[in-house]
Tab-separated table of N, CA and C in Angstrom:
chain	number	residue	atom	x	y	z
A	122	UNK	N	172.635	78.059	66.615
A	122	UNK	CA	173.316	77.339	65.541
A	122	UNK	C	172.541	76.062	65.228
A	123	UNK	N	172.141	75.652	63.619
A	123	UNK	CA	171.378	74.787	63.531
A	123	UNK	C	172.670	73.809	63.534
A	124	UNK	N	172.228	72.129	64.168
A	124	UNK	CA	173.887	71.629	64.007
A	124	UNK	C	172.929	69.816	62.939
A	125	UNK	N	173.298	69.771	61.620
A	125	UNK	CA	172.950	68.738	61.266
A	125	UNK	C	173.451	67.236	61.896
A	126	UNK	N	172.688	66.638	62.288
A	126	UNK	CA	173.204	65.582	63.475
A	126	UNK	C	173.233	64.476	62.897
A	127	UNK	N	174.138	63.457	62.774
A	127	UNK	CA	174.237	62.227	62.219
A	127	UNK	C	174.671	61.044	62.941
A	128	UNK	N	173.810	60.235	63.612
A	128	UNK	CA	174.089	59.116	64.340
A	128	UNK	C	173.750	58.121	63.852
A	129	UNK	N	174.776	57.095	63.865
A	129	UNK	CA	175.145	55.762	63.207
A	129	UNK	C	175.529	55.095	64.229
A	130	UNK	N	175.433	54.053	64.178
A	130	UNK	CA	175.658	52.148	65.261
A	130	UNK	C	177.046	51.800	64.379
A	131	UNK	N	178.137	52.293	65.132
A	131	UNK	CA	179.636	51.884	64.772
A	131	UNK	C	179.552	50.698	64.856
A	132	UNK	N	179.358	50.118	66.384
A	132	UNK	CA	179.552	48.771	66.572
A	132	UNK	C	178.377	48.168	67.534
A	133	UNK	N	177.844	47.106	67.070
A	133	UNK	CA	176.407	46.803	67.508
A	133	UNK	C	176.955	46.697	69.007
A	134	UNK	N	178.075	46.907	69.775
A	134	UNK	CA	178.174	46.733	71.582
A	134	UNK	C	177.414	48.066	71.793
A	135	UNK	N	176.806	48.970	70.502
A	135	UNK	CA	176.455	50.453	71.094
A	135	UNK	C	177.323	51.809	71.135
A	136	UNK	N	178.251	51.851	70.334
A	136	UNK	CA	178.807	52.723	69.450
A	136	UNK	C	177.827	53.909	68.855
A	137	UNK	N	178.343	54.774	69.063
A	137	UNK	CA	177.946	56.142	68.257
A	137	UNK	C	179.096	57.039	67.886
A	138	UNK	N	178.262	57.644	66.973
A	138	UNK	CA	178.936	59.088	66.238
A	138	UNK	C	177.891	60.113	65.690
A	139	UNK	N	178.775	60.764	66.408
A	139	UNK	CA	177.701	62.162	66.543
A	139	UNK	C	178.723	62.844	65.373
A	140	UNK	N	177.901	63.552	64.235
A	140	UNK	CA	178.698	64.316	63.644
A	140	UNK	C	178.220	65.818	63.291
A	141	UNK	N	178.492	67.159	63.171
A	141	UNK	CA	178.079	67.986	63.077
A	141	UNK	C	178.738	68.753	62.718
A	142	UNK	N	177.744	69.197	61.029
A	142	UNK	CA	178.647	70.168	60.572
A	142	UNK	C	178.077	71.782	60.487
A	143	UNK	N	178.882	72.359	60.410
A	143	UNK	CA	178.386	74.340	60.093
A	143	UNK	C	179.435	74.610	59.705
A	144	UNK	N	178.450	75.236	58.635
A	144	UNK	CA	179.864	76.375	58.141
A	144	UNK	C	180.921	75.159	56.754
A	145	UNK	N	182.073	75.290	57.497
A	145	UNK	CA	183.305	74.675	57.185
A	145	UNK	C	183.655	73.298	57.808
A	146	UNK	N	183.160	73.696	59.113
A	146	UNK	CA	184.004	73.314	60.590
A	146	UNK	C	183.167	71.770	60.544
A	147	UNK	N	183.519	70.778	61.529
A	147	UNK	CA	182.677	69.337	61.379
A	147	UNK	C	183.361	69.133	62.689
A	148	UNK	N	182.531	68.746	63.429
A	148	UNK	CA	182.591	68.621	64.791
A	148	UNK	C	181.599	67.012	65.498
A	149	UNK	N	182.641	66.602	66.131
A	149	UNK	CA	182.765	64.783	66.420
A	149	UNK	C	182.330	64.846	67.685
A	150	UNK	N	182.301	63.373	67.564
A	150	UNK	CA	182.205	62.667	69.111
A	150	UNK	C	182.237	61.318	69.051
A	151	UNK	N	182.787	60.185	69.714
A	151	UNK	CA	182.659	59.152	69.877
A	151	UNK	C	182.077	58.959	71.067
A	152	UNK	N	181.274	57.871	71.576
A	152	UNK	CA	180.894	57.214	72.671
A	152	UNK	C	180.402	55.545	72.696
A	153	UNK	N	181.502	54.617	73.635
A	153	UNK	CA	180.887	53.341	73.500
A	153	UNK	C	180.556	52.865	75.118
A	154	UNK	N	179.736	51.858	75.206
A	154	UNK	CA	179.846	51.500	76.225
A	154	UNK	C	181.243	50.776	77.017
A	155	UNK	N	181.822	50.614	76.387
A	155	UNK	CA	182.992	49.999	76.808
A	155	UNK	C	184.143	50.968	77.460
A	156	UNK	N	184.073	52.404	76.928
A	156	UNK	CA	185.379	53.288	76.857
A	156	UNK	C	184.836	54.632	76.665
A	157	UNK	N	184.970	55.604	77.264
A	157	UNK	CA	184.921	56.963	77.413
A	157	UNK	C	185.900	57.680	76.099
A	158	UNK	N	185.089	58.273	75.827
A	158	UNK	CA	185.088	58.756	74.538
A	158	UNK	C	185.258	60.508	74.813
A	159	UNK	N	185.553	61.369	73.457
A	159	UNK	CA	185.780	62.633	73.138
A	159	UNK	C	185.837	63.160	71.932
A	160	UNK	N	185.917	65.032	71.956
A	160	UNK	CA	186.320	65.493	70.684
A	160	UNK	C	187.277	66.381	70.416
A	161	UNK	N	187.525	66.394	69.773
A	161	UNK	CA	188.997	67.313	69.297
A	161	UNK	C	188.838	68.990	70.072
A	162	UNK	N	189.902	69.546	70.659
A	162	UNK	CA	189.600	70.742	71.315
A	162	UNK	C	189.128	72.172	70.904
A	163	UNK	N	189.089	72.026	68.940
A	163	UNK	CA	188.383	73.338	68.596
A	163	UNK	C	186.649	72.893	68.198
A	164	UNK	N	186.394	71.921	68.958
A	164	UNK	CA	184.743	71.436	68.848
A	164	UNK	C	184.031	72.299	69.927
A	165	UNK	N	184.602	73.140	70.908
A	165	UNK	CA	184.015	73.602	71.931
A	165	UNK	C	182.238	73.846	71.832
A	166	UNK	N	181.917	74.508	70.403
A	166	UNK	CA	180.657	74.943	70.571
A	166	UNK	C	179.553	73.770	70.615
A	167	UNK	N	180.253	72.698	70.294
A	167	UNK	CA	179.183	71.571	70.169
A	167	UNK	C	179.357	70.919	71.835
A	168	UNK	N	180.289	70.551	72.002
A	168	UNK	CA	179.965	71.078	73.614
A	168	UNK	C	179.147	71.340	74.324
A	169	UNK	N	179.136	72.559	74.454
A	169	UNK	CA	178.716	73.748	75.099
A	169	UNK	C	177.315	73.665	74.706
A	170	UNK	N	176.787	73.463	73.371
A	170	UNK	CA	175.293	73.165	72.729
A	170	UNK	C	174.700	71.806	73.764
A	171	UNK	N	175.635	70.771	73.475
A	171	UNK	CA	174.956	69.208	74.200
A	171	UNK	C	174.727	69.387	75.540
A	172	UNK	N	175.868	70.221	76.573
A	172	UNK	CA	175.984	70.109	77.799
A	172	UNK	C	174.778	71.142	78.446
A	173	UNK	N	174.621	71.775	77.649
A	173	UNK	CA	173.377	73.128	77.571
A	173	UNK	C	172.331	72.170	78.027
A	174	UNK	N	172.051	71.156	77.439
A	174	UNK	CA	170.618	70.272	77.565
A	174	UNK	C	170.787	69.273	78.241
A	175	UNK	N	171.630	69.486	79.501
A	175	UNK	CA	171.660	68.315	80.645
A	175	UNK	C	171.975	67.235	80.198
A	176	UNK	N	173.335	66.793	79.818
A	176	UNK	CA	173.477	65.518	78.961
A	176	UNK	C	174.569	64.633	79.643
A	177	UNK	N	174.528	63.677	79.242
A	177	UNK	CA	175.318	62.260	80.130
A	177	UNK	C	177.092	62.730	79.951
A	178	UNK	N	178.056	62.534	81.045
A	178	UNK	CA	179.321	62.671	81.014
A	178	UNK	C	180.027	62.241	80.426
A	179	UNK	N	180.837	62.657	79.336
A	179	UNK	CA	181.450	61.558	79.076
A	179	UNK	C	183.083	62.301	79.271
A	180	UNK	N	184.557	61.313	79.339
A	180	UNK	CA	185.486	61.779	79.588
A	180	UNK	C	186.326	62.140	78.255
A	181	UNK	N	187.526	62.823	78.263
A	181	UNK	CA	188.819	62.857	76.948
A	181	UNK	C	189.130	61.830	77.770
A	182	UNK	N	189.623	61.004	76.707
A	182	UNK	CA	189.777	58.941	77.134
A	182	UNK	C	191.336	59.125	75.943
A	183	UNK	N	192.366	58.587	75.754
A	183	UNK	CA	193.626	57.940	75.926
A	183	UNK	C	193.478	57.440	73.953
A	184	UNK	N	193.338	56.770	73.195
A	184	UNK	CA	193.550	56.576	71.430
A	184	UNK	C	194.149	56.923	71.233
A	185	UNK	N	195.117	58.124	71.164
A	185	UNK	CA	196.156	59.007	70.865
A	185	UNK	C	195.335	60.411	70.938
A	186	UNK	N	193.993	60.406	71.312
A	186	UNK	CA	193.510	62.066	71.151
A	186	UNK	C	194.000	62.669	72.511
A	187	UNK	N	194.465	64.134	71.828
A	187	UNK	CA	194.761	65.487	72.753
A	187	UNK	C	194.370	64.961	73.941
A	188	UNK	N	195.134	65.157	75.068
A	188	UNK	CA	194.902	65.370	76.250
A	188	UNK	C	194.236	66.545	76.919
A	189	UNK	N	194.314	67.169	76.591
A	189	UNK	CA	194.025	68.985	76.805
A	189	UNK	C	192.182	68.913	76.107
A	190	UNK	N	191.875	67.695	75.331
A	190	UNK	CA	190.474	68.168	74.986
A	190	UNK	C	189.746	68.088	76.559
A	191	UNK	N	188.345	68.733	76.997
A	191	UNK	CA	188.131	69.239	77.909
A	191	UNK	C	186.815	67.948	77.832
A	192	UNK	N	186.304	67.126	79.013
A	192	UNK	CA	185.461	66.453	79.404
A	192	UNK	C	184.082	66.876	78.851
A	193	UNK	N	183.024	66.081	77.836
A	193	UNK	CA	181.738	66.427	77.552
A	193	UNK	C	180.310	65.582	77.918
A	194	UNK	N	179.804	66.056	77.721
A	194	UNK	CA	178.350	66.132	78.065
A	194	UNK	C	177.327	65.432	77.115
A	195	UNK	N	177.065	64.121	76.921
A	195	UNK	CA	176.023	63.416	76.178
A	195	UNK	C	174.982	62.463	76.245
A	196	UNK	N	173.647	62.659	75.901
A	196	UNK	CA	173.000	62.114	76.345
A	196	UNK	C	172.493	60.742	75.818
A	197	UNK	N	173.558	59.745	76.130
A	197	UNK	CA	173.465	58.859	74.930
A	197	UNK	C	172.922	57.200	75.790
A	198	UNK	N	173.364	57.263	77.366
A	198	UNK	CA	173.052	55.900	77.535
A	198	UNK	C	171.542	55.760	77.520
A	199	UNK	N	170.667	56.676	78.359
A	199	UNK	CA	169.145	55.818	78.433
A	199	UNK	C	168.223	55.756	77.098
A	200	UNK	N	169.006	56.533	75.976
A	200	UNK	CA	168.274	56.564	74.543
A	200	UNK	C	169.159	55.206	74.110
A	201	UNK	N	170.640	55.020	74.210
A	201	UNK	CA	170.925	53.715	73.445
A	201	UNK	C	170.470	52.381	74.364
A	202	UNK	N	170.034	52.525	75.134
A	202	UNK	CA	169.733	51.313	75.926
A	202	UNK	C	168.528	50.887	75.485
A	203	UNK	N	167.951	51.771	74.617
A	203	UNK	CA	166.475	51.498	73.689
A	203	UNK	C	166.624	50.562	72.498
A	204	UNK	N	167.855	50.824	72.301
A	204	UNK	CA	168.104	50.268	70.877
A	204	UNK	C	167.957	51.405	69.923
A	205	UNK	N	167.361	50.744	68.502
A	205	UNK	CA	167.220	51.956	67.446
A	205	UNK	C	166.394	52.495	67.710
A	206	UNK	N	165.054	52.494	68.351
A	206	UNK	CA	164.773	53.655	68.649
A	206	UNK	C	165.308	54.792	69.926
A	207	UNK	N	166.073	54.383	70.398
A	207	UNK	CA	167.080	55.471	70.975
A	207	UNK	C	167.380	56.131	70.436
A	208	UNK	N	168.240	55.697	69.240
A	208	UNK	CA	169.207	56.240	68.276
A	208	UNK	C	168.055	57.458	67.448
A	209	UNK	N	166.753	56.846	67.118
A	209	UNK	CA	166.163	57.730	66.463
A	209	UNK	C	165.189	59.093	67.184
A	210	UNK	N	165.662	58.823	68.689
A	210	UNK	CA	164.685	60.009	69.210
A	210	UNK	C	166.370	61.135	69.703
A	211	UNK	N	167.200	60.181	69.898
A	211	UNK	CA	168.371	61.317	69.772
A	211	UNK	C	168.365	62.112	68.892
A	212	UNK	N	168.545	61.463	67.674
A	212	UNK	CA	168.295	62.234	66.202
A	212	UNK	C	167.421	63.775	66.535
A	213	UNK	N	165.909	63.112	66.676
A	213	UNK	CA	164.779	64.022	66.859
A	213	UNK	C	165.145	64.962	68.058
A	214	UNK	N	165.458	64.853	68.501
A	214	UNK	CA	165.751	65.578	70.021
A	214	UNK	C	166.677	66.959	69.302
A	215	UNK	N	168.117	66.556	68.930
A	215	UNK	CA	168.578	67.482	68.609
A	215	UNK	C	168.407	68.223	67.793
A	216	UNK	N	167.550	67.184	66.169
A	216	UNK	CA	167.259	68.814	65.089
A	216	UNK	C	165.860	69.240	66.038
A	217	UNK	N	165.351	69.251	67.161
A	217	UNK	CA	164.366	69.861	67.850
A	217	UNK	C	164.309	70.863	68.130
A	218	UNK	N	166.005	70.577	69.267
A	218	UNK	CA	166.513	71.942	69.804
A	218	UNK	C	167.446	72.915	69.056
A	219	UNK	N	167.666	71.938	67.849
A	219	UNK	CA	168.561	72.821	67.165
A	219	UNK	C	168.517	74.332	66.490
């Protein structure tokens, strides 16, 4: 599945959003340094795609999202600890493997 990847600096503490769409379907993620982050529970395949490529933990964390969404996989601290170019080899990384 090719997954078009869109990462943006929510909040300069190092905020992301991963967004990915196919098809119909658009499939999320939040992650900050501050708070463990997640995605909605019919995102499974994006998941299953990130965690595929050995990627950093992250938890279903408390906002009001589903409890039942299932713990994921992203590889976001030693690329955001770069700064923007973190942000831009994440980018590259995934339409890589995509």
């Amino acid at each position: 599945m090719l997954l078009m990847v869109e990462v943006m600096d929510l909040a300069r503490g190092g905020a992301l959003y991963i967004q990915s769409n196919a098809v119909s379907s658009t499939a999320w993620c939040c992650w900050s340094r501050e708070s463990s982050y997640r995605l909605s529970p019919d995102h499974g395949a994006v998941v299953e795609w990130l965690e595929s490529r050995g990627m950093l933990w992250l938890e279903p964390h408390h906002l009001g999202f589903d409890d039942e969404c299932e713990p994921m996989a992203v590889d976001l601290v030693s690329l955001t600890d770069n700064g923007r170019d973190g942000y831009e080899m994440l980018i590259e990384r995934l339409r890589t493997d995509g």
